[in-house]
Short mmCIF file of C-alpha atoms and ligand atoms in Angstrom, two decimals:
data_model
loop_
_atom_site.label_atom_id
_atom_site.label_comp_id
_atom_site.label_asym_id
_atom_site.label_seq_id
_atom_site.Cartn_x
_atom_site.Cartn_y
_atom_site.Cartn_z
CA MET R 1 8.93 6.32 23.97
CA GLN R 2 5.27 6.33 23.29
CA SER R 3 3.33 3.23 22.38
CA LEU R 4 0.75 3.38 19.55
CA SER R 5 -1.96 2.52 22.25
CA GLY R 6 -0.88 5.67 24.07
CA VAL R 7 -0.86 7.87 21.06
CA LEU R 8 -4.23 6.71 20.15
CA ALA R 9 -5.62 7.11 23.74
CA SER R 10 -4.58 10.62 23.95
CA SER R 11 -5.67 11.59 20.32
CA THR R 12 -8.98 13.15 19.24
CA LEU R 13 -9.78 10.17 17.07
CA SER R 14 -13.28 8.50 17.93
CA LYS R 15 -13.09 5.48 20.04
CA SER R 16 -14.57 3.47 17.35
CA LEU R 17 -11.71 4.51 14.90
CA GLN R 18 -9.16 3.92 17.55
CA GLU R 19 -10.56 0.38 17.91
CA VAL R 20 -10.41 -0.38 14.23
CA LEU R 21 -6.72 0.86 14.02
CA THR R 22 -5.92 -1.22 17.12
CA VAL R 23 -7.38 -4.37 15.70
CA THR R 24 -5.80 -3.80 12.30
CA THR R 25 -2.33 -3.22 13.54
CA ASN R 26 -2.56 -5.92 16.25
CA THR R 27 -3.31 -8.38 13.58
CA CYS R 28 -0.48 -7.11 11.57
CA ILE R 29 1.75 -7.94 14.50
CA ASP R 30 0.38 -11.56 14.36
CA ILE R 31 0.99 -11.50 10.71
CA SER R 32 4.52 -10.42 11.43
CA SER R 33 5.25 -13.09 13.79
CA THR R 34 3.91 -15.81 11.41
CA LEU R 35 6.23 -14.36 8.58
CA LYS R 36 9.20 -14.46 10.99
CA LYS R 37 8.73 -18.33 11.44
CA GLY R 38 9.35 -18.63 7.65
CA SER R 39 9.54 -22.33 6.58
CA LEU R 40 9.48 -23.53 10.17
CA ALA R 41 5.79 -22.71 10.28
CA GLY R 42 5.18 -24.77 7.06
CA ILE R 43 3.66 -21.71 5.46
CA LEU R 44 5.78 -21.12 2.46
CA GLY R 45 5.08 -22.55 -0.94
CA MET R 46 1.89 -22.40 -3.00
CA ALA R 47 -1.66 -22.98 -1.93
CA GLY R 48 -2.85 -26.52 -2.91
CA ASN R 49 0.56 -28.07 -1.94
CA GLU R 50 0.78 -30.32 0.91
CA ASN R 51 3.28 -29.89 3.76
CA VAL R 52 5.13 -32.70 5.49
CA GLN R 53 2.21 -33.61 7.74
CA GLY R 54 0.11 -33.99 4.73
CA GLU R 55 -1.89 -30.87 5.43
CA GLU R 56 -2.81 -28.42 2.75
CA GLN R 57 -0.47 -25.43 2.56
CA LYS R 58 -1.92 -22.05 2.35
CA LYS R 59 -0.12 -19.22 0.62
CA LEU R 60 0.74 -16.47 3.09
CA ASP R 61 -1.48 -14.03 1.26
CA VAL R 62 -4.30 -16.28 1.96
CA ILE R 63 -3.37 -16.86 5.66
CA SER R 64 -2.86 -12.91 6.03
CA ASN R 65 -6.22 -12.40 4.55
CA ASP R 66 -8.04 -14.80 6.89
CA MET R 67 -6.22 -13.41 9.94
CA LEU R 68 -7.35 -9.69 8.96
CA LYS R 69 -10.72 -10.85 7.85
CA SER R 70 -11.70 -12.69 10.84
CA ALA R 71 -10.24 -10.07 13.23
CA LEU R 72 -12.04 -7.14 11.58
CA LEU R 73 -15.32 -8.88 11.17
CA ALA R 74 -15.44 -9.81 14.75
CA ILE R 75 -15.73 -6.23 15.93
CA PRO R 76 -18.87 -4.17 15.72
CA GLU R 77 -17.29 -1.04 14.44
CA VAL R 78 -16.86 -2.79 10.98
CA ARG R 79 -19.43 -2.34 8.38
CA ALA R 80 -17.61 -4.27 5.74
CA ILE R 81 -14.24 -5.23 4.45
CA ALA R 82 -12.87 -5.42 0.76
CA SER R 83 -9.72 -7.44 0.21
CA GLU R 84 -7.34 -8.20 -2.79
CA GLU R 85 -7.99 -11.88 -1.82
CA GLU R 86 -11.82 -11.63 -1.63
CA GLU R 87 -13.67 -11.30 -4.98
CA ASP R 88 -16.64 -9.53 -3.42
CA ILE R 89 -16.92 -7.27 -0.40
CA VAL R 90 -17.62 -9.01 2.94
CA PRO R 91 -20.40 -7.30 4.84
CA ALA R 92 -20.21 -7.48 8.75
CA HIS R 93 -22.15 -5.34 10.99
CA THR R 94 -25.18 -3.24 9.58
CA ASN R 95 -24.54 -0.42 12.13
CA GLY R 96 -20.68 -0.50 11.91
CA GLU R 97 -19.09 2.74 11.21
CA TYR R 98 -16.20 1.85 9.15
CA LEU R 99 -15.52 0.19 5.64
CA ILE R 100 -12.01 -1.26 5.54
CA ALA R 101 -10.08 -2.15 2.10
CA PHE R 102 -6.75 -4.01 2.46
CA ASP R 103 -4.08 -5.82 0.61
CA PRO R 104 -3.28 -8.46 3.27
CA LEU R 105 0.19 -9.20 1.71
CA ASP R 106 1.76 -6.93 -0.77
CA GLY R 107 4.77 -8.02 -2.69
CA SER R 108 3.90 -11.75 -2.51
CA SER R 109 6.63 -12.56 -5.10
CA ASN R 110 9.13 -11.67 -2.42
CA ILE R 111 7.75 -14.17 0.22
CA ASP R 112 9.77 -17.24 -1.12
CA ILE R 113 13.10 -15.09 -1.24
CA ASN R 114 12.73 -13.91 2.56
CA SER R 115 12.37 -10.30 1.17
CA MET R 116 10.30 -7.32 2.02
CA VAL R 117 6.53 -7.60 2.07
CA GLY R 118 3.70 -5.72 3.80
CA THR R 119 0.20 -5.13 4.49
CA ILE R 120 -1.76 -2.09 3.12
CA PHE R 121 -4.93 -0.60 4.50
CA SER R 122 -7.59 2.11 3.85
CA ILE R 123 -10.31 3.20 5.95
CA TYR R 124 -13.57 4.97 5.24
CA SER R 125 -16.39 6.00 7.55
CA LYS R 126 -19.85 5.09 6.91
CA THR R 127 -23.14 6.57 8.32
CA GLY R 128 -26.58 4.83 8.31
CA ASN R 129 -27.68 1.30 9.22
CA GLN R 130 -27.78 -0.90 6.14
CA PRO R 131 -26.16 -4.14 5.05
CA ALA R 132 -23.01 -2.96 2.98
CA THR R 133 -22.97 -3.16 -0.79
CA GLU R 134 -19.78 -2.92 -3.20
CA GLN R 135 -21.25 0.49 -4.02
CA ASP R 136 -20.54 1.72 -0.53
CA PHE R 137 -16.79 1.24 -1.13
CA LEU R 138 -16.78 3.14 -4.47
CA ILE R 139 -15.79 6.55 -2.71
CA ALA R 140 -12.83 8.74 -3.85
CA GLY R 141 -9.65 8.33 -1.84
CA ASN R 142 -9.85 11.90 -0.60
CA GLN R 143 -12.59 10.55 1.71
CA GLN R 144 -10.25 8.10 3.54
CA VAL R 145 -10.24 8.75 7.32
CA ALA R 146 -6.99 6.74 7.81
CA ALA R 147 -4.58 4.80 5.68
CA GLY R 148 -1.47 3.07 6.31
CA TYR R 149 0.84 0.12 5.82
CA VAL R 150 2.95 -2.38 7.92
CA LEU R 151 6.24 -3.16 6.37
CA TYR R 152 7.65 -6.64 7.46
CA GLY R 153 11.39 -6.04 6.95
CA PRO R 154 14.35 -6.36 9.12
CA SER R 155 12.12 -4.63 11.57
CA THR R 156 8.43 -4.48 11.36
CA MET R 157 7.19 -0.94 10.94
CA LEU R 158 3.79 0.78 10.92
CA VAL R 159 3.41 3.93 8.87
CA PHE R 160 -0.08 5.61 9.00
CA THR R 161 -2.06 8.84 8.73
CA THR R 162 -5.39 9.93 9.96
CA GLY R 163 -5.31 13.00 7.90
CA SER R 164 -2.87 15.30 9.77
CA GLY R 165 0.55 14.14 8.80
CA VAL R 166 2.47 10.69 8.78
CA ALA R 167 3.98 8.92 11.69
CA MET R 168 6.24 5.85 11.84
CA TYR R 169 6.14 3.17 14.53
CA THR R 170 8.58 0.37 15.05
CA LEU R 171 7.41 -2.94 16.44
CA ASP R 172 8.99 -3.83 19.90
CA VAL R 173 8.97 -7.54 19.44
CA ASP R 174 9.30 -8.30 23.02
CA LYS R 175 6.35 -6.26 24.02
CA SER R 176 4.37 -7.01 20.96
CA GLU R 177 3.64 -3.17 20.50
CA PHE R 178 4.23 -0.47 18.06
CA ILE R 179 6.55 2.38 19.45
CA LEU R 180 6.41 5.88 17.81
CA THR R 181 9.92 6.31 16.23
CA GLN R 182 9.25 9.18 13.72
CA GLU R 183 6.54 12.06 13.59
CA SER R 184 5.98 14.45 10.64
CA VAL R 185 7.47 12.24 7.81
CA SER R 186 8.36 14.67 4.98
CA VAL R 187 9.02 13.55 1.40
CA PRO R 188 11.64 16.06 -0.20
CA LYS R 189 10.32 17.93 -3.27
CA ASP R 190 13.38 16.91 -5.46
CA THR R 191 15.02 13.70 -5.82
CA GLN R 192 17.63 11.79 -7.82
CA GLU R 193 16.27 8.31 -7.15
CA PHE R 194 13.57 6.32 -9.06
CA ALA R 195 11.78 3.21 -9.13
CA ILE R 196 10.13 1.44 -12.18
CA ASN R 197 10.11 -2.06 -13.61
CA VAL R 198 12.45 -1.43 -16.66
CA SER R 199 11.76 -4.86 -18.03
CA ASN R 200 8.34 -3.41 -19.12
CA GLN R 201 9.98 -0.52 -21.12
CA ARG R 202 8.92 -1.64 -24.38
CA PHE R 203 5.25 -1.67 -23.41
CA TRP R 204 5.17 1.88 -21.96
CA SER R 205 3.65 4.73 -23.58
CA GLU R 206 6.07 7.22 -25.42
CA ASN R 207 5.97 9.88 -22.70
CA ILE R 208 7.12 7.34 -19.82
CA GLN R 209 9.82 6.04 -22.37
CA ASN R 210 11.00 9.58 -22.90
CA TYR R 211 10.95 10.51 -19.31
CA THR R 212 13.01 7.40 -18.20
CA HIS R 213 15.31 7.91 -21.00
CA ASP R 214 16.20 11.35 -19.71
CA LEU R 215 16.73 10.06 -16.11
CA ILE R 216 18.96 7.42 -17.36
CA ALA R 217 20.95 9.93 -19.48
CA GLY R 218 22.08 11.49 -16.23
CA LYS R 219 24.50 14.46 -16.04
CA GLU R 220 25.06 14.41 -19.81
CA GLY R 221 21.23 14.48 -20.56
CA PRO R 222 18.76 17.18 -20.29
CA ARG R 223 18.11 16.68 -16.56
CA GLU R 224 21.82 17.36 -15.96
CA LYS R 225 21.98 15.20 -12.95
CA ASN R 226 22.61 11.60 -12.25
CA PHE R 227 19.77 9.42 -11.07
CA ASN R 228 19.96 6.28 -8.93
CA MET R 229 17.44 3.26 -9.55
CA ARG R 230 15.84 1.07 -6.95
CA TRP R 231 13.07 -1.61 -7.22
CA VAL R 232 12.01 -3.70 -4.21
CA ALA R 233 9.22 -5.35 -6.24
CA ALA R 234 6.80 -4.68 -3.34
CA MET R 235 4.99 -1.31 -3.58
CA VAL R 236 5.09 -1.20 0.27
CA GLY R 237 8.77 -1.37 0.23
CA ASP R 238 9.26 1.06 -2.55
CA VAL R 239 6.86 3.49 -0.94
CA HIS R 240 8.58 3.05 2.33
CA ARG R 241 11.89 4.03 0.86
CA ILE R 242 10.38 7.14 -0.53
CA MET R 243 8.84 7.90 2.93
CA CYS R 244 12.37 7.56 4.51
CA ARG R 245 14.57 9.26 1.88
CA GLY R 246 12.57 10.33 -0.85
CA GLY R 247 12.25 9.53 -4.56
CA ILE R 248 9.70 8.64 -7.30
CA PHE R 249 7.84 5.43 -7.71
CA ILE R 250 6.10 4.66 -11.14
CA TYR R 251 3.90 1.77 -12.17
CA PRO R 252 2.63 3.07 -15.47
CA TRP R 253 -0.02 1.85 -17.83
CA ASP R 254 1.51 -0.42 -20.35
CA LYS R 255 0.30 -2.02 -23.62
CA LYS R 256 0.91 -5.68 -22.35
CA ASP R 257 -2.86 -5.65 -21.61
CA PRO R 258 -4.11 -2.40 -22.92
CA SER R 259 -7.55 -2.91 -21.33
CA LYS R 260 -5.85 -2.65 -17.88
CA ALA R 261 -5.35 0.91 -16.59
CA GLY R 262 -2.33 -0.16 -14.84
CA LYS R 263 -1.08 -3.19 -12.55
CA LEU R 264 -1.73 -1.71 -9.23
CA ARG R 265 -5.19 -1.55 -7.37
CA LEU R 266 -6.74 1.67 -6.62
CA MET R 267 -8.73 0.75 -3.51
CA TYR R 268 -5.98 -1.03 -1.42
CA GLU R 269 -2.73 -0.01 -3.08
CA ALA R 270 -2.81 3.41 -4.81
CA ASN R 271 -5.38 5.15 -2.50
CA PRO R 272 -3.76 4.41 0.84
CA MET R 273 -0.23 5.16 -0.54
CA ALA R 274 -1.45 8.26 -2.29
CA MET R 275 -2.78 9.61 1.02
CA LEU R 276 0.45 8.79 2.95
CA VAL R 277 2.57 10.45 0.23
CA GLU R 278 0.41 13.63 0.12
CA GLN R 279 0.38 13.93 3.80
CA SER R 280 4.05 13.82 3.74
CA GLY R 281 4.27 16.70 1.09
CA GLY R 282 4.57 14.45 -1.86
CA LYS R 283 2.11 14.00 -4.98
CA ALA R 284 0.32 10.93 -6.40
CA TYR R 285 -1.07 10.88 -9.81
CA THR R 286 -1.99 8.66 -12.55
CA HIS R 287 -0.80 9.91 -16.08
CA THR R 288 -3.96 12.17 -16.13
CA GLN R 289 -5.20 12.93 -12.63
CA ARG R 290 -4.59 13.11 -8.98
CA ILE R 291 -5.23 9.50 -7.51
CA LEU R 292 -7.25 10.48 -4.51
CA ASP R 293 -9.77 12.19 -6.83
CA ILE R 294 -10.69 9.19 -8.73
CA GLU R 295 -14.18 7.91 -8.49
CA PRO R 296 -13.85 4.27 -8.32
CA THR R 297 -15.82 1.92 -10.64
CA GLY R 298 -14.97 -1.41 -8.90
CA ILE R 299 -13.15 -2.59 -5.69
CA HIS R 300 -10.54 -4.42 -7.80
CA GLN R 301 -9.95 -1.45 -10.32
CA ARG R 302 -6.39 -0.98 -11.55
CA VAL R 303 -4.71 2.45 -11.97
CA ALA R 304 -1.52 3.89 -13.24
CA VAL R 305 0.70 5.24 -10.29
CA ILE R 306 3.24 7.97 -10.37
CA LEU R 307 3.96 9.02 -6.77
CA GLY R 308 6.71 10.58 -4.58
CA ALA R 309 8.77 13.88 -4.70
CA ALA R 310 6.47 16.70 -5.69
CA ASN R 311 8.64 18.44 -8.39
CA GLU R 312 9.71 15.03 -9.87
CA VAL R 313 6.04 13.92 -10.11
CA ASP R 314 5.19 17.22 -12.02
CA LYS R 315 8.39 16.71 -14.18
CA CYS R 316 7.16 13.20 -15.08
CA LEU R 317 3.63 14.44 -15.95
CA SER R 318 5.07 17.23 -18.16
CA TYR R 319 6.42 14.54 -20.80
P1 AHG X 1 0.67 -8.20 -4.80
O1 AHG X 1 1.88 -9.10 -4.26
O2 AHG X 1 -0.19 -7.65 -3.71
O3 AHG X 1 -0.06 -8.73 -5.90
O4 AHG X 1 1.28 -6.90 -5.30
C1 AHG X 1 2.37 -6.85 -6.11
C2 AHG X 1 2.68 -5.48 -6.82
C3 AHG X 1 3.33 -4.49 -6.08
O5 AHG X 1 3.58 -4.64 -4.76
C4 AHG X 1 4.53 -4.22 -6.90
O6 AHG X 1 5.03 -2.90 -6.93
C5 AHG X 1 4.38 -4.89 -8.17
O7 AHG X 1 3.45 -5.74 -8.12
C6 AHG X 1 5.72 -5.46 -8.63
O8 AHG X 1 5.38 -5.85 -9.92
P2 AHG X 1 6.43 -6.47 -10.85
O9 AHG X 1 6.13 -7.88 -11.06
O10 AHG X 1 6.38 -5.64 -11.98
O11 AHG X 1 7.86 -6.34 -10.17
MN1 MN X 2 -0.16 -5.65 -3.64
MN1 MN X 3 -1.46 -8.76 -2.14
#
């Protein structure tokens, strides 16, 4: 059984990238143990509320953000971070070699029902010796040097890629370390399982309405096979299911707020998940283009997401 530290040490990755990955994943182990304490740690509830000691409660997204932010800003390898919970980028060391974008806690609506949540991260390298600006982060996802997520489920799992396949690690809680449990993750090209929030159906474009209509028509419809539907309500959980047993995940554009290109965020949700899915043989598109080829215009930019089984993504895009 190989530990993450052993795998990293025997890899060809630079020591500096190893350090960024180690600090990121170790912080996720700390987030995991905070989550496991649940109500006992007085961490549930909304920010702004007071706990029984009269102290202000912080939402777990804020706690997770503070943990990742302070751990990453403390190491010299980091030039800057961008986070869902930070309006602006946070510059760190002018000669740091890496930019890290993260969603500290994905699926926050699941926190108070003790269901799956996760942390998603995306890492870019940065040359030069300048204070970081937002512009530095506006790089297409195809330039990511590493991407991954940690899923806080019944077990805590780390799934990440550095551009040559995807590996899964399971947290050994007693040793506080991630152990390699699956290499060469592969997403089957075909599937009979989809994930989409159907409550938004009336707001979707006609092509997504027609596509899902045909999925639901099953064996009797034009697809001539039955489909199953699953929705974790945390992208990290839905993508993890796809990494484990295949499927397609869709969060399309909808006309609830036509000015928004989608709900999910490009830099710390769509891009890292797209890299993982592609590295596993799947596809990740908006309704018009490959996600990893999008030239970002802002760190909190939203995009439509259609990802998973390659043939099913093609099928969806053909509507
Ligand atoms: P976050 O908790 O980081 O804001 O992200 C939630 C996202 C994503 O994880 C999930 O796929 C989606 O929101 C769920 O949205 P619905 O409210 O439509 O279920
Ligand atoms: Mn999220
Ligand atoms: Mn979040």
